[in-house]
PDB file of C-alpha atoms in Angstrom:
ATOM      1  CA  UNK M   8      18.308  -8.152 -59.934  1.00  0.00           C
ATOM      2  CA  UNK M   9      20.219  -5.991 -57.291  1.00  0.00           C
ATOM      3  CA  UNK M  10      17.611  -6.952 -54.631  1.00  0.00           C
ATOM      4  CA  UNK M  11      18.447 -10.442 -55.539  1.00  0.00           C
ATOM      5  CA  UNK M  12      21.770 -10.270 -55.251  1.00  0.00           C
ATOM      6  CA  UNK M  13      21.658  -8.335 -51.583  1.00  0.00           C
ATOM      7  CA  UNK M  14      18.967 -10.983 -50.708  1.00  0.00           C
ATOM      8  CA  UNK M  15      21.411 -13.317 -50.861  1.00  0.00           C
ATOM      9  CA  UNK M  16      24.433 -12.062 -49.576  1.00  0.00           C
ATOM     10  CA  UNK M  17      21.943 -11.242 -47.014  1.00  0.00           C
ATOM     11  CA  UNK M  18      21.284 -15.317 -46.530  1.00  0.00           C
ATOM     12  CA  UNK M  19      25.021 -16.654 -47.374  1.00  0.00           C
ATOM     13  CA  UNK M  20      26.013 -14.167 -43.826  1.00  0.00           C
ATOM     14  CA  UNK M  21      22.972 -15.143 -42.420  1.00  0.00           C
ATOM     15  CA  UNK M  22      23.611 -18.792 -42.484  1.00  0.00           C
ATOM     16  CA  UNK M  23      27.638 -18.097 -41.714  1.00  0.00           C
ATOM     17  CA  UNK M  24      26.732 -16.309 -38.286  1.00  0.00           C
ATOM     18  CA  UNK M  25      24.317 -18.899 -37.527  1.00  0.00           C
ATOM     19  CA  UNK M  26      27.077 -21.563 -38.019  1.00  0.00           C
ATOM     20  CA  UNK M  27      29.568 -20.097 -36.136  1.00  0.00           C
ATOM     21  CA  UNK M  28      27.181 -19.458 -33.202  1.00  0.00           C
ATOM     22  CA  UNK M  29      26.084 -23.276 -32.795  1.00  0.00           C
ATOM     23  CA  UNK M  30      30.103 -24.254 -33.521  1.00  0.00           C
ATOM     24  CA  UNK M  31      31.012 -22.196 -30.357  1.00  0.00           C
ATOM     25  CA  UNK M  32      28.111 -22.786 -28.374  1.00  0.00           C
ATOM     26  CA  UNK M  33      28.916 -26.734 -28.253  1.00  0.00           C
ATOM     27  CA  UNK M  34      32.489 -25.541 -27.562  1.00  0.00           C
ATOM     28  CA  UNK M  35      31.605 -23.358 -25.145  1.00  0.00           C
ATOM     29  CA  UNK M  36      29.098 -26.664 -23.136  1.00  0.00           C
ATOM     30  CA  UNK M  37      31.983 -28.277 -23.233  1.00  0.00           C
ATOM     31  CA  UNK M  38      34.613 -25.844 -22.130  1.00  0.00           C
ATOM     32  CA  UNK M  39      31.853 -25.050 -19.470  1.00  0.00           C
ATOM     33  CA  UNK M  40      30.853 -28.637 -18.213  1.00  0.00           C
ATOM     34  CA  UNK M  41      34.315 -29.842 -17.999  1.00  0.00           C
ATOM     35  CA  UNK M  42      35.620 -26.231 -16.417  1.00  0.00           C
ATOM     36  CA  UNK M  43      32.938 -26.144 -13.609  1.00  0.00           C
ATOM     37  CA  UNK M  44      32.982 -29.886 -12.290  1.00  0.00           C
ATOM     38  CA  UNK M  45      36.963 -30.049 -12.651  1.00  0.00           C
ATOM     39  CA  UNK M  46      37.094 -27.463 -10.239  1.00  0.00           C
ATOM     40  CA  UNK M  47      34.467 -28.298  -7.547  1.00  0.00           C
ATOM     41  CA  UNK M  48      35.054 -29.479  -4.690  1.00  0.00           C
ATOM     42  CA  UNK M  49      31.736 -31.807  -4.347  1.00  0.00           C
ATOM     43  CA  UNK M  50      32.912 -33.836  -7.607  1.00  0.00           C
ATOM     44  CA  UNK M  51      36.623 -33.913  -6.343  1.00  0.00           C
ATOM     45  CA  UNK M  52      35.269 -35.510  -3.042  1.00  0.00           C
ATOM     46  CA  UNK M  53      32.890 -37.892  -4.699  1.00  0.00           C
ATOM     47  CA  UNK M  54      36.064 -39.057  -7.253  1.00  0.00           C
ATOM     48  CA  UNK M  55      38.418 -39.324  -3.965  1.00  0.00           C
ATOM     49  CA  UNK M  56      36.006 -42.216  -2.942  1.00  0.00           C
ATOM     50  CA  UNK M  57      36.755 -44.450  -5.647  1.00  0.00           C
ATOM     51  CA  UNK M  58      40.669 -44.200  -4.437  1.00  0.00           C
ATOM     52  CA  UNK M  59      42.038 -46.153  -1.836  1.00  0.00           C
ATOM     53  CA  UNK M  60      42.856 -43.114  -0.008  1.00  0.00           C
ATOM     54  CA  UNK M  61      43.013 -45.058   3.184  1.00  0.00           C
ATOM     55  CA  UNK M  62      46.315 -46.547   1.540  1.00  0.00           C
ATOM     56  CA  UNK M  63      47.805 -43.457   1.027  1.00  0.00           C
ATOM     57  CA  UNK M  64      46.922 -42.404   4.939  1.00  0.00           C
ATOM     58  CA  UNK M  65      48.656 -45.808   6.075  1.00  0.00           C
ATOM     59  CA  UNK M  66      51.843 -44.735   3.394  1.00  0.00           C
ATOM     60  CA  UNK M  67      51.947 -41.496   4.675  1.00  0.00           C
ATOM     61  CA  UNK M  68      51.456 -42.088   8.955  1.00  0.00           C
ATOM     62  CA  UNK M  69      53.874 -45.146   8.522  1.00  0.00           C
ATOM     63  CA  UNK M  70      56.441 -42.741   7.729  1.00  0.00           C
ATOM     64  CA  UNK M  71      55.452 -40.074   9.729  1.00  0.00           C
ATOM     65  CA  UNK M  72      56.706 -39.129  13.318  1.00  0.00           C
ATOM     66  CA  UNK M  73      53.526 -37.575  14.888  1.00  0.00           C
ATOM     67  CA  UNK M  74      53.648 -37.057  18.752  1.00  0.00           C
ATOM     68  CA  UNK M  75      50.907 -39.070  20.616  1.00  0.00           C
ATOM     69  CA  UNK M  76      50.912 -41.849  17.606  1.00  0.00           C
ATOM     70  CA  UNK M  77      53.001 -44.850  17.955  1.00  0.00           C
ATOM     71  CA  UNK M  78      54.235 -46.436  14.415  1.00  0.00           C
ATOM     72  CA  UNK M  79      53.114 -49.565  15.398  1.00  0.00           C
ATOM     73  CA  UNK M  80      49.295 -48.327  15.917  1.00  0.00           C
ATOM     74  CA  UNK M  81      49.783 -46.228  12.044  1.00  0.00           C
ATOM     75  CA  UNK M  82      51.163 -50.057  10.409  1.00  0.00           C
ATOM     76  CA  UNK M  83      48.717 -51.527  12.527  1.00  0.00           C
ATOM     77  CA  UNK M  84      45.524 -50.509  10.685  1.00  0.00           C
ATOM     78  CA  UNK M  85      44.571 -47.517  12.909  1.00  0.00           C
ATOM     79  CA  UNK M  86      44.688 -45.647   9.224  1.00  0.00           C
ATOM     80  CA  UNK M  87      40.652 -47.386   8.588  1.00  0.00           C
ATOM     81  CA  UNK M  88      38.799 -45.195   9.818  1.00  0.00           C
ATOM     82  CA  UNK M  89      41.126 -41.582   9.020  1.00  0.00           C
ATOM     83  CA  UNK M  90      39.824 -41.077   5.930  1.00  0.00           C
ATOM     84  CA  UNK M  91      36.940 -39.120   6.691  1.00  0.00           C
ATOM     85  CA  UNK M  92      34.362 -36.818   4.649  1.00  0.00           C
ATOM     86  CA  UNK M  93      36.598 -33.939   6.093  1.00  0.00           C
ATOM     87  CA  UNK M  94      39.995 -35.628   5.050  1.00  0.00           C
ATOM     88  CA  UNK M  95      38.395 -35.773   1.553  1.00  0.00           C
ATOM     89  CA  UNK M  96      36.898 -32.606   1.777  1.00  0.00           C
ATOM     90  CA  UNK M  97      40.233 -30.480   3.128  1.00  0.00           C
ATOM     91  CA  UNK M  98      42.268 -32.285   0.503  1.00  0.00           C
ATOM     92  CA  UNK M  99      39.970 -31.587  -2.188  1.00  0.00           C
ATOM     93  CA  UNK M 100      39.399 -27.659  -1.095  1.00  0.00           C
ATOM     94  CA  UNK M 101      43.149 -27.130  -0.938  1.00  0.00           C
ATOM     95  CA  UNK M 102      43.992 -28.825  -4.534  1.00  0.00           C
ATOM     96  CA  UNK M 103      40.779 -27.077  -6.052  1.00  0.00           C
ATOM     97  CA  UNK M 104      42.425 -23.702  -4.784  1.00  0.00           C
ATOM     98  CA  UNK M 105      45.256 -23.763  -5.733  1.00  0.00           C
ATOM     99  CA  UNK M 106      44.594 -25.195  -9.282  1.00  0.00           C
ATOM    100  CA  UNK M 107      41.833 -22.344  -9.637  1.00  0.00           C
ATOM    101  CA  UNK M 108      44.865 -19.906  -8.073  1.00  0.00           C
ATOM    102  CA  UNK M 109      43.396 -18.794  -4.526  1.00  0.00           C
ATOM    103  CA  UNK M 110      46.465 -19.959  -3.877  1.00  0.00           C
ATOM    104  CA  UNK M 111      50.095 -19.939  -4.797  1.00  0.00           C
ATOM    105  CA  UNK M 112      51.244 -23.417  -3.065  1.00  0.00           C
ATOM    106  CA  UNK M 113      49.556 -26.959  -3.138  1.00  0.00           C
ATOM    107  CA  UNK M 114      50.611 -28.253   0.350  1.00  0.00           C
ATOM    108  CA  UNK M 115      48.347 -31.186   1.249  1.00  0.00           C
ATOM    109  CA  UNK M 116      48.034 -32.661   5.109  1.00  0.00           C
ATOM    110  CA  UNK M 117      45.999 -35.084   7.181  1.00  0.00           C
ATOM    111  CA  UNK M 118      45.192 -34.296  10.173  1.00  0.00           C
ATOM    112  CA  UNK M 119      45.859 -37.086  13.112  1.00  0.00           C
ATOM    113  CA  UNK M 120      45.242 -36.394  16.652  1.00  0.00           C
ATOM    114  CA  UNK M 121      45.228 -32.565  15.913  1.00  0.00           C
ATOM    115  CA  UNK M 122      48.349 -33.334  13.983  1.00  0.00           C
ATOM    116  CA  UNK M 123      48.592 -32.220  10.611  1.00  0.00           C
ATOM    117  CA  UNK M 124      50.935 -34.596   8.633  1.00  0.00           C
ATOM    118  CA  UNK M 125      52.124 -33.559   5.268  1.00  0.00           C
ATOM    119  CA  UNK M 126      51.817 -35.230   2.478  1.00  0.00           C
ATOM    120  CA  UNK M 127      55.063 -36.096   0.603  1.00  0.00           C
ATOM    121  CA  UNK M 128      55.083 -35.028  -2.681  1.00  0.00           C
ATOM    122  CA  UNK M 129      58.400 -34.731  -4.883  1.00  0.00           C
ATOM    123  CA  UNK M 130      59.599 -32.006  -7.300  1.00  0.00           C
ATOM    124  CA  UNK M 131      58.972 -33.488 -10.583  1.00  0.00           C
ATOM    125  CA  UNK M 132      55.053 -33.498  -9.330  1.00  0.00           C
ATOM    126  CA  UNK M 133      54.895 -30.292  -8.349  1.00  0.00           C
ATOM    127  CA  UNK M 134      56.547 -29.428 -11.776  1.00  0.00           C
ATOM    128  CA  UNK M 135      54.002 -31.253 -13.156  1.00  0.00           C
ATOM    129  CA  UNK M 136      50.941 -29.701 -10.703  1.00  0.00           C
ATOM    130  CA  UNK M 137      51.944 -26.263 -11.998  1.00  0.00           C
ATOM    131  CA  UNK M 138      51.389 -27.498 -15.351  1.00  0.00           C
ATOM    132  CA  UNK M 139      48.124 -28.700 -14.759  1.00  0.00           C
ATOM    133  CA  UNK M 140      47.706 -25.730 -13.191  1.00  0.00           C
ATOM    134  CA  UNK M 141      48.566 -23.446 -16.223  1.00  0.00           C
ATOM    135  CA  UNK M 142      46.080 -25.502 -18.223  1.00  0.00           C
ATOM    136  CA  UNK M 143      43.279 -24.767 -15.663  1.00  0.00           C
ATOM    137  CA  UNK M 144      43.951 -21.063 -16.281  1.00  0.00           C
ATOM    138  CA  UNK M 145      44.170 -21.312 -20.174  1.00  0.00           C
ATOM    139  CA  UNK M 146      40.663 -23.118 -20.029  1.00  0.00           C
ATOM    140  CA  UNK M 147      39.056 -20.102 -17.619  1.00  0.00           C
ATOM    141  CA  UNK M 148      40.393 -17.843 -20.594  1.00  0.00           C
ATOM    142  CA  UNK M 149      39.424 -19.852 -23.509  1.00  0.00           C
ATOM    143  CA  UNK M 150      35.665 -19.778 -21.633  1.00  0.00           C
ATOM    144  CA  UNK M 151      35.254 -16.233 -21.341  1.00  0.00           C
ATOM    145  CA  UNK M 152      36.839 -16.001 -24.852  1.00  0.00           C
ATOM    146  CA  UNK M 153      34.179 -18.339 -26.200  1.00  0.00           C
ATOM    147  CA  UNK M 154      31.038 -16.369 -24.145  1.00  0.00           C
ATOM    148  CA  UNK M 155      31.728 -12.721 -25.492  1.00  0.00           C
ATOM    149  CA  UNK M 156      31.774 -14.187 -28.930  1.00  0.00           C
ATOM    150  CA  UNK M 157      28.521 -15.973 -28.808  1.00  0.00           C
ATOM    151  CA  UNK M 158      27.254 -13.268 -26.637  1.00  0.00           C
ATOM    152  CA  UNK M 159      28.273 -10.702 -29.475  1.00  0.00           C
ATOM    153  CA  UNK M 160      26.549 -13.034 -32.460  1.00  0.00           C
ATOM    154  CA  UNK M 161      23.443 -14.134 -30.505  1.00  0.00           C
ATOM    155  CA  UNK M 162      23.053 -10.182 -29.976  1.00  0.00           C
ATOM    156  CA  UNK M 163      23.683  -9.679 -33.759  1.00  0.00           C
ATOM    157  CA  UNK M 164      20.788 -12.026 -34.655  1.00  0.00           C
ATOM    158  CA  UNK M 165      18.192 -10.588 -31.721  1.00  0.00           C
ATOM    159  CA  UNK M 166      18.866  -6.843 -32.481  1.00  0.00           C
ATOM    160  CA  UNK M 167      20.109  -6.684 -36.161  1.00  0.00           C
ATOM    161  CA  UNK M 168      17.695  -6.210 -39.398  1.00  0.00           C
ATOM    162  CA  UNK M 169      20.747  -6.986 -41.361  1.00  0.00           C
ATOM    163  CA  UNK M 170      20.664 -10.216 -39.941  1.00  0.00           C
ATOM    164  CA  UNK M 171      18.172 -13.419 -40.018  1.00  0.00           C
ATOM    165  CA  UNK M 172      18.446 -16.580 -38.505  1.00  0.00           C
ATOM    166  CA  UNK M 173      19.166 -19.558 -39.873  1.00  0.00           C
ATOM    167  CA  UNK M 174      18.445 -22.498 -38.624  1.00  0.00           C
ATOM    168  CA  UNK M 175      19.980 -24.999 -41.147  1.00  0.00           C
ATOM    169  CA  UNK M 176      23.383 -23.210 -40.934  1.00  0.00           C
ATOM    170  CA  UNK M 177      22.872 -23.162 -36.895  1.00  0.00           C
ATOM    171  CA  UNK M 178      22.483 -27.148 -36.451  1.00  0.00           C
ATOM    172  CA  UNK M 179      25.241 -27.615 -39.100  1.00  0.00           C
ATOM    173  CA  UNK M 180      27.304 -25.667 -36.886  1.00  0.00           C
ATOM    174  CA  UNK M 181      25.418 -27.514 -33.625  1.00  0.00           C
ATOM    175  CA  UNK M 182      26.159 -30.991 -35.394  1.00  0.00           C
ATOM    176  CA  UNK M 183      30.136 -30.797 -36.446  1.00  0.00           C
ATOM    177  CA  UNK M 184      31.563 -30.036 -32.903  1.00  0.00           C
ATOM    178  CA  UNK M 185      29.195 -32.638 -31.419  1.00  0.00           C
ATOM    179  CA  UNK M 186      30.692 -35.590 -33.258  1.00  0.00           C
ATOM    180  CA  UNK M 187      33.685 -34.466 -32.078  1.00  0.00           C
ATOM    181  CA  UNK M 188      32.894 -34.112 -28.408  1.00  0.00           C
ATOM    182  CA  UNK M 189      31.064 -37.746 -28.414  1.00  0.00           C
ATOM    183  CA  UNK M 190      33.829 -38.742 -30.431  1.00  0.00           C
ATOM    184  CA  UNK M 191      35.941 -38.052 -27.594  1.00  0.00           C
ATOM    185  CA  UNK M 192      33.666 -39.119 -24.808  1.00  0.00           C
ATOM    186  CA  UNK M 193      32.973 -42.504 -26.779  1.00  0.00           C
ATOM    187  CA  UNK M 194      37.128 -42.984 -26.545  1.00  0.00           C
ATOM    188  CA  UNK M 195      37.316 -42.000 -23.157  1.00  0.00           C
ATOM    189  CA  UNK M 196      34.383 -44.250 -21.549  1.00  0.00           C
ATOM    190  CA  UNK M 197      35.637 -47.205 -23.317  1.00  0.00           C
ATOM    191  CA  UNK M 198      39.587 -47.066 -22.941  1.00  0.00           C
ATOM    192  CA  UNK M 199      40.065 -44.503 -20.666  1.00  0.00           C
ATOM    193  CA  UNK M 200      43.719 -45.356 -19.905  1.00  0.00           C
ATOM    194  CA  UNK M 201      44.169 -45.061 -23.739  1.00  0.00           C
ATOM    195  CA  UNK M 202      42.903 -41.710 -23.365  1.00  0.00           C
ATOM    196  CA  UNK M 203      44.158 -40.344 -20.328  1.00  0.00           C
ATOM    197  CA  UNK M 204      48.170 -41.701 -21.547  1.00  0.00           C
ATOM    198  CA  UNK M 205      47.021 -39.691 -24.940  1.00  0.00           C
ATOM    199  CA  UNK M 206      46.259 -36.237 -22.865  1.00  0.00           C
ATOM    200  CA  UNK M 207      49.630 -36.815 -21.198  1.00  0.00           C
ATOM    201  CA  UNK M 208      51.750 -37.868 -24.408  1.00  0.00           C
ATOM    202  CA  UNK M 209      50.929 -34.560 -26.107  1.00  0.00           C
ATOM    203  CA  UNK M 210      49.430 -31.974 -23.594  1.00  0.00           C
ATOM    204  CA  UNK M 211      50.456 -32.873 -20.314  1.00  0.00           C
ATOM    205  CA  UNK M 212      53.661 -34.506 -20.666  1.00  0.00           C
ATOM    206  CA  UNK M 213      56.030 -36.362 -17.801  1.00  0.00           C
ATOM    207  CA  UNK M 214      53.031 -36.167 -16.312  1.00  0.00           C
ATOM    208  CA  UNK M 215      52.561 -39.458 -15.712  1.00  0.00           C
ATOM    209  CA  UNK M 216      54.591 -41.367 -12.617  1.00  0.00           C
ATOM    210  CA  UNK M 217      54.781 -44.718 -10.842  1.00  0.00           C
ATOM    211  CA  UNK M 218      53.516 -45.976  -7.608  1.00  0.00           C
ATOM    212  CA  UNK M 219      56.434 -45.225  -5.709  1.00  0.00           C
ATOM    213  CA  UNK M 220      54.893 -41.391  -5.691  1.00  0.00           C
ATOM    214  CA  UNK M 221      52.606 -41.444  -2.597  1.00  0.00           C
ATOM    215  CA  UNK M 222      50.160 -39.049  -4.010  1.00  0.00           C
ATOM    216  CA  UNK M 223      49.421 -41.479  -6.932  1.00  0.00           C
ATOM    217  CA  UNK M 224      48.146 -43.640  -4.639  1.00  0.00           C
ATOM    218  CA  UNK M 225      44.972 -41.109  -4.823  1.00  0.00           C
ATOM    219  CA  UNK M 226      45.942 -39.814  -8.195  1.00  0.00           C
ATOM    220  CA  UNK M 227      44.552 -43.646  -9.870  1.00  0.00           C
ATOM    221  CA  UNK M 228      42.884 -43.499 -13.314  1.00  0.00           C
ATOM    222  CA  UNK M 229      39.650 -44.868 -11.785  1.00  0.00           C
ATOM    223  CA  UNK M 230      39.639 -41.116  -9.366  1.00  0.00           C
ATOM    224  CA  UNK M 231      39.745 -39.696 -13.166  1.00  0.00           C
ATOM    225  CA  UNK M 232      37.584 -41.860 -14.941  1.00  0.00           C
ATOM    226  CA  UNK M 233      34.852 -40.507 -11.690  1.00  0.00           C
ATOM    227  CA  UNK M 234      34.704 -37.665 -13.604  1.00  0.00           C
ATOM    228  CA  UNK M 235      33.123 -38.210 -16.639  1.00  0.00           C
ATOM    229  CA  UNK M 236      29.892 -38.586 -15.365  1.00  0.00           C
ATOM    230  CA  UNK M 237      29.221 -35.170 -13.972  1.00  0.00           C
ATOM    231  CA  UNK M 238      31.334 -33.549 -16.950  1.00  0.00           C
ATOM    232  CA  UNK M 239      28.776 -35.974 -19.121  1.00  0.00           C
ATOM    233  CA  UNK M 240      25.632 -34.947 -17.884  1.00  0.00           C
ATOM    234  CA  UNK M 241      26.563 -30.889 -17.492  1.00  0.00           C
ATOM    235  CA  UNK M 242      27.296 -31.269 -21.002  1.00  0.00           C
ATOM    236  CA  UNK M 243      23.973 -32.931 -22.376  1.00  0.00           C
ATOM    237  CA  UNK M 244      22.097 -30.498 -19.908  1.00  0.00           C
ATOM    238  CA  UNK M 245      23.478 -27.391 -21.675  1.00  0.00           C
ATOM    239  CA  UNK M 246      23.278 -29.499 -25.560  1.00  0.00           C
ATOM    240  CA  UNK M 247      19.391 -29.486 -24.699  1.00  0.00           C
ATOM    241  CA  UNK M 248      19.446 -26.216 -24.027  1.00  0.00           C
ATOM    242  CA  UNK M 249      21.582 -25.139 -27.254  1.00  0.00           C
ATOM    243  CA  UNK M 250      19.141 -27.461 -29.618  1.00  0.00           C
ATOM    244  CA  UNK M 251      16.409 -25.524 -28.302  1.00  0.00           C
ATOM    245  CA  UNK M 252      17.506 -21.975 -28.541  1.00  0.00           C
ATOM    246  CA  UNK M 253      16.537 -21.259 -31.907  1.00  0.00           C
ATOM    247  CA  UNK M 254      12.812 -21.608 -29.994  1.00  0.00           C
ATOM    248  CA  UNK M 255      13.452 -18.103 -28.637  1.00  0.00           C
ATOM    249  CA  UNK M 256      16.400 -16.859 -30.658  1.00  0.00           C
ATOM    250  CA  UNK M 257      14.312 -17.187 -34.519  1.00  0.00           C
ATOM    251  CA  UNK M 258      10.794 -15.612 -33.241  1.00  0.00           C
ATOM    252  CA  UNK M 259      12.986 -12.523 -32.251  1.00  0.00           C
ATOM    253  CA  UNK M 260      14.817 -12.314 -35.353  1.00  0.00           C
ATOM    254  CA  UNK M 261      12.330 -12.800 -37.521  1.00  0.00           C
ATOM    255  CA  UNK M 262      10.551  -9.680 -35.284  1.00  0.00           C
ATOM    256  CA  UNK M 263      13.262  -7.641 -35.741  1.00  0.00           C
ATOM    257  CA  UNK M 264      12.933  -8.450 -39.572  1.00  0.00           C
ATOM    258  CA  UNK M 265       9.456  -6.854 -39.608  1.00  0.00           C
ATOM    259  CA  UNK M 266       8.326 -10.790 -40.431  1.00  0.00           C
ATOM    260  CA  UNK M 267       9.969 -10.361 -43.893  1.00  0.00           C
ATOM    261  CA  UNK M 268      11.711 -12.945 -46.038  1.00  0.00           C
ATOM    262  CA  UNK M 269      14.211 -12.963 -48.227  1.00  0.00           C
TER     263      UNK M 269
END
């Protein structure tokens, strides 16, 4: 009767760790996927495209007083051909480093005639940049938070005799997190202004401003919406990955067990 009763207690914490370790490894895909292609500089680029960032060049040299460059030419159209793969890519390098912190200010040019030309950007979005900016930090923390735990737990399972694994209490853990997640990613693909005025209303707030701010002329919700793809596909890369762990993970466990059951 005691063995029983230890056999089980041995299978109720069994099937707990292995619930908790699927939970936080679909957490931790999508803390990861959206993390890692937020801050690179290839996806930034590739979302830039689907701006009209040649609009914000014209905004930006109409105004501007650069030696060499006539106001007439800037109004004119000579803004066409400016926005080059290395305007997109210096813009994008700067914003990534300073959101990531390689840098303490976000002070974004473009670069006519050897002139660089600032970009005006007001108060309130810089405010509002540091915010962002806070967020990217608490997401880098909430990462490594999320990797020592299932790091700790998948090293419970491997080395532990105390400890089977469970595969019914890992995809239970596997499955709840994942409706969320495509919950989310079914909201955001099909009304992603919806969304994106959600993430501002209660996380990001007076963070969202009119036209008459030059940089929104980049800052669109269709630059945004460019970056659900790679956050998308990141994500189902590493879900394949987590449904087939238990592939490697159980054999080991079950090892470590001596091949016993309870």
């Amino acid at each position: 009767m005691q063995k029983t009763v230890r056999a089980l207690k041995k299978t109720r914490g069994a099937f707990l760790t292995c619930f908790i370790l699927g939970l936080l490894l679909v957490l931790l895909a999508a803390a990861f996927s959206l993390y890692i292609n937020v801050t690179k500089v290839e996806v930034f680029e590739a979302a830039l495209e689907e701006a009209d960032i040649n609009e914000l060049l014209g905004i930006v040299l109409g105004d501007a007083n650069v030696p060499g460059l006539s106001a007439g030419l800037t109004k004119g159209g000579l803004t066409d051909g400016i926005a080059t793969p290395e305007t997109l890519s210096a813009f994008a390098q700067d914003t990534i480093d300073y959101l990531t912190g390689e840098t303490d200010e976000w002070k974004p040019t473009v670069t006519v005639m050897g002139f660089e030309v600032p970009i005006p950007i007001s108060q309130d979005f810089m405010s509002h940049m540091e915010d962002v900016k806070g967020w990217v930090e608490i997401g880098q923390k909430v990462f490594f938070a999320l990797l020592a735990v299932c790091g700790v737990l998948l090293l419970r399972l491997i080395v532990s005799s105390r400890c089977k694994f469970s595969g019914a209490g890992y995809y239970l853990g596997v499955i709840l997190p994942l409706a969320l997640v495509g919950a989310v990613i079914g909201w955001a693909y099909f009304d992603f202004e919806g969304f994106w005025m959600f993430i501002h209303e209660h996380f990001i707030k007076e963070g969202i401003f009119s036209n008459g701010e030059v940089i929104m002329q980049i800052f669109t919700t269709d630059m945004f919406k460019a970056f659900m793809q790679p956050i998308v596909t990141t994500f189902a890369m590493l879900l394949g990955g987590i449904v087939l762990l238990p592939i490697v993970v159980a054999p080991l466990s079950k090892l470590r067990q001596g091949g016993r059951d309870y």
